[in-house]
Short mmCIF file of N, CA and C in Angstrom, two decimals:
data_model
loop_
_atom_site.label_atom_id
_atom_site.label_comp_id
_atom_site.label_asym_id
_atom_site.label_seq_id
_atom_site.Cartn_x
_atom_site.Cartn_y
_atom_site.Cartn_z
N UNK A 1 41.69 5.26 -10.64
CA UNK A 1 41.88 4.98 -12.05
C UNK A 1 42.87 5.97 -12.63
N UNK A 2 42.84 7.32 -12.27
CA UNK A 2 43.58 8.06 -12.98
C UNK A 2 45.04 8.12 -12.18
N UNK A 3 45.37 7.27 -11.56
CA UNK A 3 46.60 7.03 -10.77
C UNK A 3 47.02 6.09 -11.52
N UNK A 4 46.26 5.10 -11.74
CA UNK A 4 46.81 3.99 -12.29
C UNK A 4 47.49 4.52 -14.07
N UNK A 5 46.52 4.88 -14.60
CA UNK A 5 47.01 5.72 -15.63
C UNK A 5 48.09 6.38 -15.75
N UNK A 6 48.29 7.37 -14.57
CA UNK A 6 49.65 7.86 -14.83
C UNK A 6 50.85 7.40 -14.23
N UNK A 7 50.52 6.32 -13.45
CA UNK A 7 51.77 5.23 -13.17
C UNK A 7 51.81 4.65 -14.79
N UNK A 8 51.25 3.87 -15.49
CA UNK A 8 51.70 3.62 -16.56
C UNK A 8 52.13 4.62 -17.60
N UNK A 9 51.94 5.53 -17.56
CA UNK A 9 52.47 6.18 -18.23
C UNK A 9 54.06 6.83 -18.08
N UNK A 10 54.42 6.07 -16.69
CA UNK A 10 55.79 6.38 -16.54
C UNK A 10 56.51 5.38 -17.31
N UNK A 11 58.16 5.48 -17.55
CA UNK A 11 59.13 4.95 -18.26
C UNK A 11 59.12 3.37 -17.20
N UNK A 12 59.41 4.12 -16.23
CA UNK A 12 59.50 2.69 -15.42
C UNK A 12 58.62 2.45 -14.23
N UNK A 13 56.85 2.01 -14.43
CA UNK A 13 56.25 2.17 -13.27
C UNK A 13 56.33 1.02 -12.48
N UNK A 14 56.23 1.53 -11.21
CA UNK A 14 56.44 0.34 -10.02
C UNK A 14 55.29 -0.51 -10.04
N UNK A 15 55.55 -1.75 -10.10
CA UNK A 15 54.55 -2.55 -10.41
C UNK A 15 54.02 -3.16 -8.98
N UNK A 16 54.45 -2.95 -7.93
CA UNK A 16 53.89 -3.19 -6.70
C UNK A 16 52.88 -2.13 -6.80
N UNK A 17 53.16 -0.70 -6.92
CA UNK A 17 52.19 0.24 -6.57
C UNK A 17 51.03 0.23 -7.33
N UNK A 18 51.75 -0.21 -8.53
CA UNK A 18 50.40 -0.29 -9.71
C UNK A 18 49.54 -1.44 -9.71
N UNK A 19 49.66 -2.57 -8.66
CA UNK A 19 48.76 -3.38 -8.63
C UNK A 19 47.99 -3.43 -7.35
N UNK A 20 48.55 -2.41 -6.52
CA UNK A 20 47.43 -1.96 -5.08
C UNK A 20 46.79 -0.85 -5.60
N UNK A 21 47.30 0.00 -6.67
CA UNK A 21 46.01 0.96 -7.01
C UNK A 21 45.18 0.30 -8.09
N UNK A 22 45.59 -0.65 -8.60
CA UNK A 22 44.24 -1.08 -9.75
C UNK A 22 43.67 -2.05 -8.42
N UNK A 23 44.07 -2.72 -7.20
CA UNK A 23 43.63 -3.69 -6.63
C UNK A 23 42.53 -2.36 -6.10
N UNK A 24 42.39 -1.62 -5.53
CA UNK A 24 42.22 -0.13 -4.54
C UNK A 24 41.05 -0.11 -5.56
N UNK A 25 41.03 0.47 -6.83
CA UNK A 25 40.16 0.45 -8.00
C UNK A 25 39.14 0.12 -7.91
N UNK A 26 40.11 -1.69 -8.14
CA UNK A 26 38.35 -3.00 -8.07
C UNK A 26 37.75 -2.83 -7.53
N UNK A 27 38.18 -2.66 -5.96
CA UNK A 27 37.62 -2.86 -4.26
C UNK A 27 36.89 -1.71 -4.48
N UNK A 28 36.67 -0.14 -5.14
CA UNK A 28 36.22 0.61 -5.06
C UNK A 28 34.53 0.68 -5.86
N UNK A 29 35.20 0.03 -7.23
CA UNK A 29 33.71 0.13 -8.25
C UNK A 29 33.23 -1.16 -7.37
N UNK A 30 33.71 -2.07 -6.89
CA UNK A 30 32.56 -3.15 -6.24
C UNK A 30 31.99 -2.81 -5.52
N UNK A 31 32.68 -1.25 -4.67
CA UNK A 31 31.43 -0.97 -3.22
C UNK A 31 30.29 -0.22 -3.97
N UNK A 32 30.90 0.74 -5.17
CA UNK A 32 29.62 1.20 -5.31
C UNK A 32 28.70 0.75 -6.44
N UNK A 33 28.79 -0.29 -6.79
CA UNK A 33 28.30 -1.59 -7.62
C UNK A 33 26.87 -1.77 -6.64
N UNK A 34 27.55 -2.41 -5.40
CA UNK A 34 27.04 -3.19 -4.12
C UNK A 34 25.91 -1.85 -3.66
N UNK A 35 26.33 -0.76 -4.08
CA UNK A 35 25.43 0.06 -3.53
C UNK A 35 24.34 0.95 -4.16
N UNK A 36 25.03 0.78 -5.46
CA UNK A 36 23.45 1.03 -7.09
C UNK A 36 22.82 0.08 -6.49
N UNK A 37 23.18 -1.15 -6.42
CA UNK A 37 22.21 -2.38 -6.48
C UNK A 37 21.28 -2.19 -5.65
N UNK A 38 21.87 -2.10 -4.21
CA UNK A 38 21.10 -2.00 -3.32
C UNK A 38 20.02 -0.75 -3.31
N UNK A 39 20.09 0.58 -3.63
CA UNK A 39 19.47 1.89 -4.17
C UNK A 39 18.35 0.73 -4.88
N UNK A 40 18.96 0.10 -6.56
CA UNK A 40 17.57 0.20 -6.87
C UNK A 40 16.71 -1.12 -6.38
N UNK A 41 17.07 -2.00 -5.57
CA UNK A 41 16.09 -2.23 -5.41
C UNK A 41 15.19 -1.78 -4.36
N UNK A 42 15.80 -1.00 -3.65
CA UNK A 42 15.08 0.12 -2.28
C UNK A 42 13.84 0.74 -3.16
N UNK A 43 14.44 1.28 -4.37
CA UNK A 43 12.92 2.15 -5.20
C UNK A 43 12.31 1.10 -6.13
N UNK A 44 12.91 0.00 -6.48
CA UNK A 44 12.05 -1.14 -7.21
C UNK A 44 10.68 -1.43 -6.17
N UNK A 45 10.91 -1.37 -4.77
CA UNK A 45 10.19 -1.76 -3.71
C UNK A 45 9.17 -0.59 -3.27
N UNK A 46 9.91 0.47 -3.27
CA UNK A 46 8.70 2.19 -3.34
C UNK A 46 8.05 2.10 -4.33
N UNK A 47 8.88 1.75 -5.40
CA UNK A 47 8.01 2.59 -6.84
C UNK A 47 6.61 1.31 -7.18
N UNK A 48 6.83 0.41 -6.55
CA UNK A 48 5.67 -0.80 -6.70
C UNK A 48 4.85 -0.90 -5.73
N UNK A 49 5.50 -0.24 -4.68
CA UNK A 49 4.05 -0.06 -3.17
C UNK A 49 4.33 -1.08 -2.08
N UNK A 50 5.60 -1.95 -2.59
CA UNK A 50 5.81 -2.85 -1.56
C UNK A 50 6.53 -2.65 -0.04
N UNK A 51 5.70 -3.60 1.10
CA UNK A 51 6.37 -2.90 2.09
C UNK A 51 7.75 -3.21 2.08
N UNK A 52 8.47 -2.06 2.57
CA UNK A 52 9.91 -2.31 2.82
C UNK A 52 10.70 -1.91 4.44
N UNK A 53 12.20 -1.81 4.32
CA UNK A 53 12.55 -1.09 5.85
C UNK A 53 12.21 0.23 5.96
N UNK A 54 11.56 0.28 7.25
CA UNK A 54 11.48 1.67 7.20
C UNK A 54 10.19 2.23 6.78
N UNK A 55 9.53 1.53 5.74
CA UNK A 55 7.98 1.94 5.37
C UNK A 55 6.77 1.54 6.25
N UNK A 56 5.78 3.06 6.38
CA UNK A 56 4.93 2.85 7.07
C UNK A 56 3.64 2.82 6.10
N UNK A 57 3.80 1.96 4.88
CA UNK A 57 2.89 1.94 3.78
C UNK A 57 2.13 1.02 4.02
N UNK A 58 2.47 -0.51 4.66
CA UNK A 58 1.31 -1.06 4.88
C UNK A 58 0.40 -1.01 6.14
N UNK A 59 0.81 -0.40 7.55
CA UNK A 59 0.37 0.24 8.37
C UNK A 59 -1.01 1.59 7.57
N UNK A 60 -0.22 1.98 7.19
CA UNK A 60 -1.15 3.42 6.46
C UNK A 60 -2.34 3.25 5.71
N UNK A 61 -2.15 1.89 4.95
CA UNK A 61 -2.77 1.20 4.03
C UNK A 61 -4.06 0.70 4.84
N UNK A 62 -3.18 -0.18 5.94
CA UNK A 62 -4.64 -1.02 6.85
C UNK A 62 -5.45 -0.36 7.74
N UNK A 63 -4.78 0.77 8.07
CA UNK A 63 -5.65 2.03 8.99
C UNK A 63 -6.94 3.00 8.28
N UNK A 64 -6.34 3.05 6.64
CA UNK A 64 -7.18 3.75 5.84
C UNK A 64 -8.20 2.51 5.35
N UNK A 65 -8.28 1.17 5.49
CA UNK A 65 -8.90 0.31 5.14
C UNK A 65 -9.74 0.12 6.23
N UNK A 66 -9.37 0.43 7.41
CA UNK A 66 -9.85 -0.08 8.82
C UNK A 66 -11.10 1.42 8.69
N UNK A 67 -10.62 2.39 8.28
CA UNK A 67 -11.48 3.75 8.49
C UNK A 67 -12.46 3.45 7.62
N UNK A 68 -12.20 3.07 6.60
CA UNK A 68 -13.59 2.98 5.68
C UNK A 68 -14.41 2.12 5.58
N UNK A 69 -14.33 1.37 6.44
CA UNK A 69 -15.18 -0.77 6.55
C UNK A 69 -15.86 0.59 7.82
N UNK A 70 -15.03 1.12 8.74
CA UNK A 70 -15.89 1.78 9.70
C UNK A 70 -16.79 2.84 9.18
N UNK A 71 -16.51 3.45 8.29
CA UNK A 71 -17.17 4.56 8.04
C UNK A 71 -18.63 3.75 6.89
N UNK A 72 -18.23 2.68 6.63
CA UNK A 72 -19.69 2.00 5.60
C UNK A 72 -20.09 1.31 6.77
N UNK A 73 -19.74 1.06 7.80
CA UNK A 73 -20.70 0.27 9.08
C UNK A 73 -21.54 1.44 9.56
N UNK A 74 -20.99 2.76 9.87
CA UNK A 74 -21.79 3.68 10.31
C UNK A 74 -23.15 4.39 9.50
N UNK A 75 -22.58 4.23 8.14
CA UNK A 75 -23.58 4.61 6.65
C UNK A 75 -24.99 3.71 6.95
N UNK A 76 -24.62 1.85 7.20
CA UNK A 76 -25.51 0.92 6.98
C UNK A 76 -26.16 0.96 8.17
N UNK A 77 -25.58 1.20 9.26
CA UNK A 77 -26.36 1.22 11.00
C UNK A 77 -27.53 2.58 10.27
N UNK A 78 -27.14 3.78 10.06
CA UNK A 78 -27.73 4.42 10.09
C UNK A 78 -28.87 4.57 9.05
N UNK A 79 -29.10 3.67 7.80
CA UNK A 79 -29.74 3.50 7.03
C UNK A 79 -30.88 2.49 7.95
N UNK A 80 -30.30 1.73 8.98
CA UNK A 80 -31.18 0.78 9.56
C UNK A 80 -32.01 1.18 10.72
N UNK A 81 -31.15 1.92 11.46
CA UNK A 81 -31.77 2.90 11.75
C UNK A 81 -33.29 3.42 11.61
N UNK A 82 -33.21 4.39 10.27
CA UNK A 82 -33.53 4.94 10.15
C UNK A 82 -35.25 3.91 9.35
N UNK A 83 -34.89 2.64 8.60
CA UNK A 83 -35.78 1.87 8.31
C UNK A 83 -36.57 1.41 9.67
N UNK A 84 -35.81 1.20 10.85
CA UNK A 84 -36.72 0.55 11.89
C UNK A 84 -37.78 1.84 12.56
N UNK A 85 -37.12 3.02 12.04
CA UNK A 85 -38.01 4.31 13.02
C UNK A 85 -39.43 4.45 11.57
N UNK A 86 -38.90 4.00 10.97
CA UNK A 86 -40.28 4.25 9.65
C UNK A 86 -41.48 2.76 9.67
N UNK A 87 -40.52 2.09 10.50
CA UNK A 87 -41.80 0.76 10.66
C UNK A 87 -42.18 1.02 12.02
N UNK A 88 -41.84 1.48 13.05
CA UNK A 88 -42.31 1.60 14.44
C UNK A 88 -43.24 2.91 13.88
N UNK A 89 -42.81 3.94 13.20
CA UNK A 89 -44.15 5.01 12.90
C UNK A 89 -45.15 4.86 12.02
N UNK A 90 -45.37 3.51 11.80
CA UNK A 90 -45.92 3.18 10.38
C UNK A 90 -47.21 2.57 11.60
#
């Protein structure tokens, strides 16, 4: 941009050069256009919990789900347990 600027600001700027650096320009804010975009929706997808590339959030999720269905099976065995040893001593 600031090329392009000071080509126009000459008396006589070359208008070939000045339309591969504004062309150079476009091509430039479109890559990093293309690449905000892509950023936010990478954290639209973190910041909401959704799985994405690379995330081991729903893995993490079903392992900590898998631990605690196990850890209330072991609570209820042992509550039963503990009811069948009070009717066999009864």
């Amino acid at each position: 941009a600031g090329t392009v600027i000071l080509e126009l600001s000459k008396e006589k700027a070359a208008e070939r050069l000045l339309e591969r650096q504004a062309a150079q320009f476009g091509a430039a804010v479109l890559k990093v256009e293309a690449e905000l975009s892509a950023q936010i929706r990478y954290l639209t997808q973190v910041a909401t919990g959704q799985p994405h590339e690379g995330s081991s959030y729903a893995a993490r999720k079903g392992c900590q789900l898998a631990l605690n269905r196990l850890e209330y099976a072991r609570r209820r065995l042992g509550e039963l347990q503990r009811g069948c040893q009070q009717l066999l001593e009864a």
